[in-house]
Structures are given as C-alpha cells and as structure tokens.
Short mmCIF file of C-alpha atoms in Angstrom, two decimals:
data_model
loop_
_atom_site.label_atom_id
_atom_site.label_comp_id
_atom_site.label_asym_id
_atom_site.label_seq_id
_atom_site.Cartn_x
_atom_site.Cartn_y
_atom_site.Cartn_z
CA MET M 1 -11.64 87.15 155.34
CA ALA M 2 -12.00 90.44 153.49
CA ILE M 3 -9.20 92.92 153.97
CA ARG M 4 -10.18 96.59 154.03
CA THR M 5 -7.91 98.69 151.87
CA LYS M 6 -7.06 102.09 153.31
CA LYS M 7 -7.69 104.97 150.97
CA PRO M 8 -6.26 108.49 151.31
CA GLU M 9 -9.81 109.84 151.41
CA ASP M 10 -10.43 107.88 154.63
CA VAL M 11 -7.87 109.83 156.68
CA GLY M 12 -10.40 112.21 158.30
CA PRO M 13 -13.01 109.73 159.57
CA GLU M 14 -10.26 107.26 160.41
CA ALA M 15 -8.40 109.85 162.46
CA VAL M 16 -11.56 110.71 164.40
CA GLU M 17 -12.18 107.04 165.18
CA GLU M 18 -8.59 106.49 166.32
CA LEU M 19 -8.68 109.63 168.45
CA PHE M 20 -11.90 108.45 170.08
CA ASP M 21 -10.14 105.21 171.00
CA LEU M 22 -6.93 106.95 172.14
CA MET M 23 -8.93 109.15 174.51
CA LYS M 24 -10.76 106.06 175.84
CA ILE M 25 -14.05 107.91 175.67
CA ASP M 26 -17.18 106.33 177.13
CA GLU M 27 -20.13 105.96 174.77
CA GLU M 28 -22.41 106.97 177.64
CA TRP M 29 -20.92 110.47 177.74
CA SER M 30 -20.44 111.08 174.02
CA VAL M 31 -22.40 111.64 170.82
CA ARG M 32 -20.94 110.19 167.63
CA ARG M 33 -21.17 111.75 164.16
CA PRO M 34 -19.82 110.58 160.79
CA GLN M 35 -17.06 113.22 160.84
CA GLY M 36 -16.64 113.75 164.57
CA TYR M 37 -18.01 113.46 168.08
CA SER M 38 -18.96 115.46 171.16
CA TRP M 39 -17.75 114.41 174.61
CA TRP M 40 -18.53 115.47 178.15
CA GLY M 41 -15.45 114.91 180.33
CA HIS M 42 -17.51 116.54 183.06
CA ARG M 43 -19.80 119.54 182.54
CA HIS M 44 -18.10 121.27 179.56
CA ARG M 45 -18.73 119.84 176.10
CA GLN M 46 -15.80 119.15 173.81
CA ASP M 47 -16.36 118.89 170.05
CA VAL M 48 -13.92 117.09 167.76
CA SER M 49 -14.43 117.04 164.01
CA ALA M 50 -12.68 116.31 160.73
CA GLY M 51 -13.10 118.72 157.85
CA PRO M 52 -13.46 117.73 154.21
CA GLU M 53 -10.42 116.29 152.46
CA VAL M 54 -8.39 118.78 150.42
CA ARG M 55 -5.82 117.95 147.78
CA SER M 56 -2.58 119.93 148.18
CA GLU M 57 0.36 119.31 145.85
CA GLY M 58 -0.99 115.87 145.03
CA ILE M 59 -1.51 114.86 148.68
CA VAL M 60 -4.93 114.46 150.29
CA ILE M 61 -4.95 116.28 153.62
CA CYS M 62 -7.57 116.79 156.31
CA ARG M 63 -7.96 119.38 159.06
CA LEU M 64 -8.91 118.14 162.52
CA GLN M 65 -10.53 120.57 164.94
CA ALA M 66 -11.14 120.42 168.69
CA ARG M 67 -12.88 123.00 170.82
CA THR M 68 -14.19 122.98 174.38
CA ALA M 69 -16.82 125.36 175.73
CA MET M 70 -15.81 127.53 178.71
CA VAL M 71 -18.02 130.58 179.39
CA ARG M 72 -21.05 132.15 177.68
CA ASP M 73 -22.90 135.48 177.80
CA VAL M 74 -19.60 137.29 178.29
CA PRO M 75 -19.74 141.10 178.70
CA LEU M 76 -17.71 142.48 175.80
CA SER M 77 -15.12 145.02 176.92
CA ASP M 78 -11.49 146.06 176.54
CA ARG M 79 -10.80 144.33 179.87
CA LEU M 80 -12.01 141.04 178.47
CA GLU M 81 -9.94 141.48 175.30
CA LEU M 82 -6.85 142.16 177.42
CA LEU M 83 -7.45 139.20 179.72
CA VAL M 84 -7.83 136.77 176.81
CA ALA M 85 -4.68 138.06 175.09
CA THR M 86 -2.69 138.04 178.35
CA LEU M 87 -3.58 134.46 179.23
CA ASN M 88 -2.76 133.36 175.68
CA ALA M 89 0.83 134.45 176.28
CA HIS M 90 1.10 131.28 178.39
CA ALA M 91 -0.49 129.01 175.78
CA ALA M 92 0.70 125.44 175.47
CA LEU M 93 -1.16 123.46 172.78
CA ASN M 94 -4.44 125.40 172.73
CA ALA M 95 -5.74 128.91 172.17
CA ILE M 96 -8.30 130.80 174.23
CA VAL M 97 -10.75 132.12 171.65
CA LEU M 98 -13.21 134.98 172.11
CA ASP M 99 -16.21 134.81 169.78
CA ARG M 100 -17.75 138.28 170.03
CA ALA M 101 -20.79 137.50 167.90
CA ALA M 102 -21.74 134.52 170.07
CA ARG M 103 -20.44 136.16 173.27
CA ARG M 104 -18.61 132.98 174.20
CA VAL M 105 -15.05 132.05 175.15
CA PHE M 106 -13.77 128.58 174.31
CA LEU M 107 -10.52 126.64 173.88
CA SER M 108 -9.47 125.58 170.40
CA SER M 109 -6.77 123.65 168.56
CA HIS M 110 -6.49 122.17 165.09
CA PHE M 111 -4.11 120.02 163.11
CA VAL M 112 -3.60 119.00 159.49
CA LEU M 113 -2.99 115.34 158.71
CA HIS M 114 -2.38 113.16 155.70
CA ARG M 115 -1.73 109.46 155.34
CA GLY M 116 2.03 109.84 155.87
CA THR M 117 1.68 111.84 159.11
CA LEU M 118 -1.33 110.06 160.60
CA ASP M 119 0.56 108.13 163.31
CA TRP M 120 2.74 110.83 164.86
CA GLY M 121 0.38 113.70 164.01
CA LEU M 122 -2.62 112.08 165.63
CA SER M 123 -0.60 111.30 168.75
CA LEU M 124 0.42 114.96 169.01
CA PHE M 125 -3.11 116.20 168.38
CA ALA M 126 -4.37 113.81 171.05
CA SER M 127 -2.14 115.66 173.51
CA ALA M 128 -3.81 118.94 172.53
CA VAL M 129 -7.28 117.43 172.86
CA ALA M 130 -6.59 115.85 176.26
CA THR M 131 -4.96 118.94 177.78
CA GLN M 132 -7.68 121.14 176.28
CA ALA M 133 -10.34 119.33 178.31
CA VAL M 134 -8.33 119.90 181.49
CA GLU M 135 -7.49 123.54 180.84
CA ALA M 136 -11.09 124.39 179.94
CA VAL M 137 -12.29 123.52 183.44
CA LEU M 138 -9.58 125.62 185.10
CA LEU M 139 -9.92 128.64 182.82
CA ALA M 140 -13.71 128.60 182.80
CA GLY M 141 -13.70 128.86 186.58
CA LEU M 142 -11.27 131.79 186.40
CA TYR M 143 -13.34 133.75 183.87
CA SER M 144 -16.58 133.11 185.72
CA SER M 145 -15.12 134.12 189.10
CA MET M 146 -13.92 137.40 187.58
CA GLY M 147 -17.39 138.21 186.26
CA PHE M 148 -16.66 137.46 182.62
CA GLY M 149 -19.72 135.39 181.81
CA GLU M 150 -21.26 132.23 183.24
CA LEU M 151 -19.96 128.70 182.99
CA ASP M 152 -20.81 127.19 179.61
CA GLU M 153 -21.94 123.85 181.03
CA THR M 154 -24.40 121.56 179.26
CA PRO M 155 -25.83 118.11 180.01
CA HIS M 156 -25.46 115.09 177.75
CA PRO M 157 -28.66 114.88 175.65
CA LEU M 158 -29.47 111.38 176.96
CA SER M 159 -27.35 110.74 180.05
CA GLY M 160 -27.93 114.16 181.58
CA ALA M 161 -25.37 116.05 183.70
CA ARG M 162 -22.23 114.06 184.38
CA PRO M 163 -21.88 113.76 188.18
CA GLU M 164 -18.17 112.97 188.37
CA PRO M 165 -15.28 114.01 186.07
CA ASP M 166 -13.70 111.48 183.73
CA GLU M 167 -10.29 110.09 184.68
CA MET M 168 -8.93 111.78 181.55
CA LEU M 169 -9.21 115.13 183.33
CA SER M 170 -6.35 114.08 185.60
CA VAL M 171 -3.99 113.44 182.66
CA VAL M 172 -1.95 116.61 183.27
CA GLU M 173 -1.40 115.77 186.92
CA GLN M 174 -0.68 112.09 186.30
CA VAL M 175 1.22 112.16 182.98
CA TYR M 176 2.39 115.56 181.75
CA ALA M 177 3.50 117.12 185.02
CA PRO M 178 5.63 114.13 186.17
CA VAL M 179 7.40 113.98 182.79
CA GLY M 180 7.84 117.74 182.94
CA ARG M 181 9.74 117.49 186.20
CA GLN M 182 12.52 115.77 184.28
CA PRO M 183 14.90 117.54 181.85
CA SER M 184 13.43 118.46 178.49
CA ARG M 185 13.10 115.59 176.05
CA PHE M 186 13.91 117.95 173.15
CA PRO M 187 17.63 117.24 172.54
CA ALA M 188 20.14 119.94 171.66
CA SER M 189 21.22 117.81 168.70
CA GLU M 190 17.92 118.52 166.91
CA PHE M 191 18.32 122.27 167.37
CA GLU M 192 21.89 122.13 166.10
CA LYS M 193 20.94 119.98 163.10
CA ILE M 194 18.32 122.52 162.01
CA GLY M 195 20.79 125.36 162.59
CA ARG M 196 23.31 123.72 160.25
CA SER M 197 20.78 123.09 157.51
CA ARG M 198 20.51 125.54 154.63
CA LYS M 199 17.10 124.24 153.60
CA GLY M 200 13.74 125.78 154.36
CA PRO M 201 12.10 129.22 154.17
CA SER M 202 14.25 130.95 156.80
CA VAL M 203 16.57 133.68 155.52
CA LEU M 204 18.82 133.26 158.55
CA THR M 205 18.95 130.31 160.97
CA SER M 206 21.28 129.67 163.88
CA ALA M 207 21.40 127.36 166.88
CA SER M 208 23.30 127.19 170.13
CA GLY M 209 22.72 124.26 172.43
CA ALA M 210 19.01 123.68 172.92
CA ALA M 211 18.03 127.05 171.42
CA LEU M 212 17.25 128.08 167.86
CA THR M 213 16.53 131.33 166.05
CA ALA M 214 15.26 131.85 162.51
CA GLU M 215 13.84 134.67 160.40
CA PHE M 216 10.91 134.28 158.00
CA PRO M 217 10.08 136.76 155.21
CA PHE M 218 7.26 139.13 156.13
CA THR M 219 7.45 142.31 154.03
CA GLY M 220 10.83 141.36 152.56
CA SER M 221 13.66 138.84 152.83
CA THR M 222 16.53 140.96 154.15
CA SER M 223 17.71 139.56 157.47
CA SER M 224 17.97 141.69 160.59
CA ALA M 225 21.76 141.29 160.56
CA LEU M 226 22.06 142.80 157.06
CA ARG M 227 19.69 145.62 157.92
CA PHE M 228 21.75 146.38 161.04
CA ALA M 229 24.92 146.48 158.92
CA SER M 230 23.25 148.90 156.51
CA ARG M 231 22.22 151.12 159.37
CA GLN M 232 25.78 151.10 160.77
CA ALA M 233 27.04 152.14 157.34
CA GLY M 234 24.87 155.24 157.47
CA GLU M 235 22.12 153.91 155.26
CA ASP M 236 18.44 153.99 156.19
CA PRO M 237 17.03 150.49 155.62
CA GLY M 238 13.69 151.29 157.28
CA GLY M 239 11.89 148.86 159.55
CA PRO M 240 12.47 145.11 159.85
CA GLU M 241 11.36 142.89 156.97
CA THR M 242 11.42 139.50 158.65
CA ALA M 243 9.55 137.77 161.46
CA PRO M 244 11.92 136.33 164.09
CA PHE M 245 11.21 132.84 165.37
CA GLN M 246 12.69 131.41 168.56
CA ALA M 247 12.64 127.89 169.97
CA THR M 248 14.20 126.84 173.24
CA ALA M 249 14.17 123.75 175.43
CA GLU M 250 15.56 125.77 178.31
CA ALA M 251 12.21 127.34 179.26
CA GLU M 252 9.58 125.76 181.50
CA HIS M 253 5.80 126.04 181.55
CA PRO M 254 4.11 126.69 184.94
CA ARG M 255 1.74 123.75 184.38
CA TYR M 256 3.69 121.33 182.16
CA GLY M 257 7.26 121.85 183.30
CA SER M 258 9.97 121.07 180.75
CA GLY M 259 9.49 120.96 177.00
CA CYS M 260 10.07 123.40 174.16
CA LEU M 261 8.87 127.00 173.92
CA LEU M 262 8.12 128.38 170.43
CA LEU M 263 7.72 132.12 169.81
CA LEU M 264 7.01 133.83 166.49
CA ARG M 265 7.00 137.65 166.50
CA LEU M 266 5.61 139.69 163.60
CA PRO M 267 7.52 142.90 162.70
CA ARG M 268 4.53 145.23 162.86
CA GLY M 269 3.69 147.68 165.62
CA GLY M 270 0.40 149.11 166.83
CA ILE M 271 -1.10 145.69 167.52
CA THR M 272 -3.87 145.57 170.14
CA PRO M 273 -5.35 142.67 172.12
CA GLU M 274 -8.42 142.82 169.87
CA VAL M 275 -6.26 142.25 166.77
CA VAL M 276 -4.56 139.10 168.10
CA ASN M 277 -7.85 137.79 169.48
CA ARG M 278 -9.32 138.10 165.99
CA LEU M 279 -6.39 136.12 164.61
CA ASN M 280 -7.17 133.31 167.04
CA LEU M 281 -10.85 133.38 166.06
CA ALA M 282 -9.92 133.25 162.37
CA GLU M 283 -7.73 130.19 163.00
CA ALA M 284 -10.46 128.51 165.03
CA ASN M 285 -12.91 129.12 162.18
CA GLY M 286 -10.68 127.27 159.73
CA GLN M 287 -8.98 130.17 157.98
CA PHE M 288 -5.46 128.84 158.60
CA PHE M 289 -4.70 125.39 157.25
CA GLY M 290 -1.75 124.38 159.39
CA TYR M 291 -0.71 123.13 162.82
CA GLY M 292 -3.03 125.08 165.11
CA LEU M 293 -1.22 124.48 168.40
CA GLY M 294 -0.67 127.52 170.60
CA ALA M 295 -2.14 131.03 170.43
CA TRP M 296 -1.64 134.58 169.25
CA CYS M 297 -0.95 137.15 171.98
CA VAL M 298 0.41 140.69 172.10
CA SER M 299 3.78 141.91 173.44
CA ASP M 300 5.02 145.50 173.17
CA GLU M 301 2.26 146.20 170.61
CA THR M 302 3.45 143.41 168.33
CA ALA M 303 1.69 140.16 167.49
CA VAL M 304 3.38 137.06 168.93
CA HIS M 305 2.37 133.45 168.41
CA ALA M 306 3.22 131.39 171.49
CA CYS M 307 3.25 127.62 171.80
CA PHE M 308 4.70 125.29 174.40
CA LEU M 309 5.33 121.66 173.53
CA PRO M 310 5.39 119.61 176.76
CA SER M 311 8.14 117.02 177.09
CA ALA M 312 5.49 114.28 177.08
CA ALA M 313 4.50 115.37 173.55
CA TYR M 314 8.02 115.09 172.11
CA ARG M 315 8.53 113.21 168.84
CA PRO M 316 11.69 113.14 166.68
CA GLY M 317 11.36 115.71 163.91
CA LEU M 318 8.57 117.62 165.67
CA LEU M 319 10.66 120.76 166.16
CA GLU M 320 11.47 121.06 162.45
CA ALA M 321 7.84 120.45 161.47
CA MET M 322 6.65 123.19 163.83
CA MET M 323 9.31 125.57 162.55
CA LEU M 324 8.16 125.08 158.94
CA ASP M 325 4.58 125.61 160.05
CA ARG M 326 5.57 128.99 161.53
CA ALA M 327 6.85 130.09 158.14
CA GLY M 328 3.43 129.41 156.64
CA ARG M 329 1.69 131.08 159.58
CA THR M 330 3.83 134.19 159.00
CA LEU M 331 2.54 134.53 155.43
CA TRP M 332 -1.04 133.91 156.50
CA ALA M 333 -0.86 136.52 159.28
CA ARG M 334 0.76 139.00 156.89
CA GLY M 335 -2.27 138.71 154.65
CA ARG M 336 -4.61 139.23 157.60
CA LEU M 337 -2.77 142.30 158.90
CA LEU M 338 -1.62 143.99 155.70
CA GLY M 339 -4.36 142.98 153.27
CA PRO M 340 -4.77 140.23 150.67
CA GLU M 341 -2.36 141.84 148.22
CA GLN M 342 0.42 141.45 150.81
CA GLY M 343 -0.17 137.86 151.84
CA THR M 344 -0.99 134.41 150.61
CA GLY M 345 -3.34 133.32 153.39
CA PRO M 346 -7.13 133.15 153.08
CA GLN M 347 -9.00 136.25 154.12
#
C-alpha cells in the first residue's frame, strides 16, 4: 500500500479538506473547489478558502479565510458606519465587515496555519467558521429589519433554496452556550505565567489572577508607567507611545458566556467608525497576515480591537499566541493609520 507523504506545501488544501470534514458539511448543499468550498447552512452562503502558501522565516504558512454573506444593497450612511462599529464592540471570533464598493455587509474571519500549528489552529478556526454561520443569520435579520439593505440570500446552484437549516446552526445553543455557563476554562495560571515571562514584544507585562495587561510599541517603546513618572517630575513626555493590551477571563459574552476577553487599544485619537470599519475591510481582503479573530471598533475616538474566546474554544497556549498576534496587529495598524513610513504592515 502506498503511503502519502505530507509536504509543507499541502497545508492549505489539506486544511480545507479537514475543515470540511470537521463541519460535517453535506455535499448536497456545498460546492467544492481546489482551494476551498462554498456552503449553504440555510439561505446565506459561506465561503471558505485557502490562500497561496507563503514562506516566512523558513516556514511555509497559509492563510485561511471564511466569510458569510448577510445583507446587500445597503444604503451607505454615517448611521450604518456607526451601527457596524458599535456591534463589532461585542465581537467574538468574527468581524462584521462593510464593503462600501459592493454595498454589502458580511461576516469574516481568517487564520494563518503551518504544519506545526495545523491541529490546534484548525480546531480554533473551525470554531470561528461554525459560529460565523450562526451569527450571520441573526445579524442579517437585524440589519434588514432596521432598513439597512436586504437579506443576502442565494440558492445552491443545483439543489436550489435550502428549506430547513443545517443542524450546525444550532451549535451555539447546543455546545458553546452550555460550556459558557460554567466557569472560564482559561486558568489563572496561564495569565500569571505570561506575566512572569520577560520574553516577547511587550515593554511592560503584568498579571493578577485571571487578568493580564501588556504594552506594545506603537510610536515608541516607553511604557505608560515611565511616561507618568516623567510627567510627575515636571517633564513633558507628550502623548502615549504604546498600545495597551488587556486579557481577562473574568468577563462574559452575552451569547457565549464565559471565556476570555481580549482588548487592544491604539494610542491615537480622532478615530471615527469609518476608520475602524476600513481596518476590518482591509483585514478581510487579506492585508493582515495573522490571526483574524475578532474585530476593530471605536471607543472614545480610539481604535480598539475586540475579541472574545469562548470557553469551548480554549486550548493550552492559546492566550500567549493571541497576545503575540496583537503585537503584530499593532504594527500593522500603525502603518495603516500613520502611513507606510511609520509601520511595517502592508498598505
């Protein structure tokens, strides 16, 4: 019997195939492609695809993308911009994305995998894909009822309109919500371990119980504590240089219950809903090569990236991986907001 040898270049198509199996998708309500598939859980189409392999520091990586249609022919307005940004403040694993050119609103998430992270990474991304299909139905109904476009529903090209929803659309009610009624699966020991570590891009990291704070360089690397000390000494250090990051297992999500809330705040004022919505569109269009779970929103005229990891999605080491991803996202967003000469992210 011939044994198929796995090659690093196979990680994208292999991940798509495994995800298709994990989701237990029916062939009758899907369309397969070499690098992805489309699936109709009910009336809204979900597209999952694997991008081309990219070599980074000697490792072959691949970006997986999932998006689900919600509403089309949306009337562009400041009210719509505000609604999208406001709802994204409660993001879990997906972002609500407004595409102005297409006049559509859809849900999006993405994830970067390589051979060494295929098992746990694909399991986590599967959580984003499954919950995305559920949230799309709920949010699409909300937008449509408020007059922001019509439902972006399409029939399967061969099977037609799906009469009944797939059982997968009850996954939040049957799996995530029950687990979320229990205490958070994110242990305080993981927060404390990260807080004690001196490694990583943070200029200042501390932990207390199941809560963690860190600061990532934005326009400089002077921590907020040092800048406060300078100000107390009568010096004028100017505005903050770092982006504060917070993680806590003490918060709960209205839909998923317990888990871990992640918040990254950029130290730049004057941010509008339109600005953060454009950041989400840029991520959805592949301009950030990282863990695209959660969404950009606006708070007190500053850009905040919010993500909630449900307890059911917990994996050992996940918190540290997401924290490191936020450091990279800080640099990327800096380039988007301040110009290419200030950042390292693609423009």
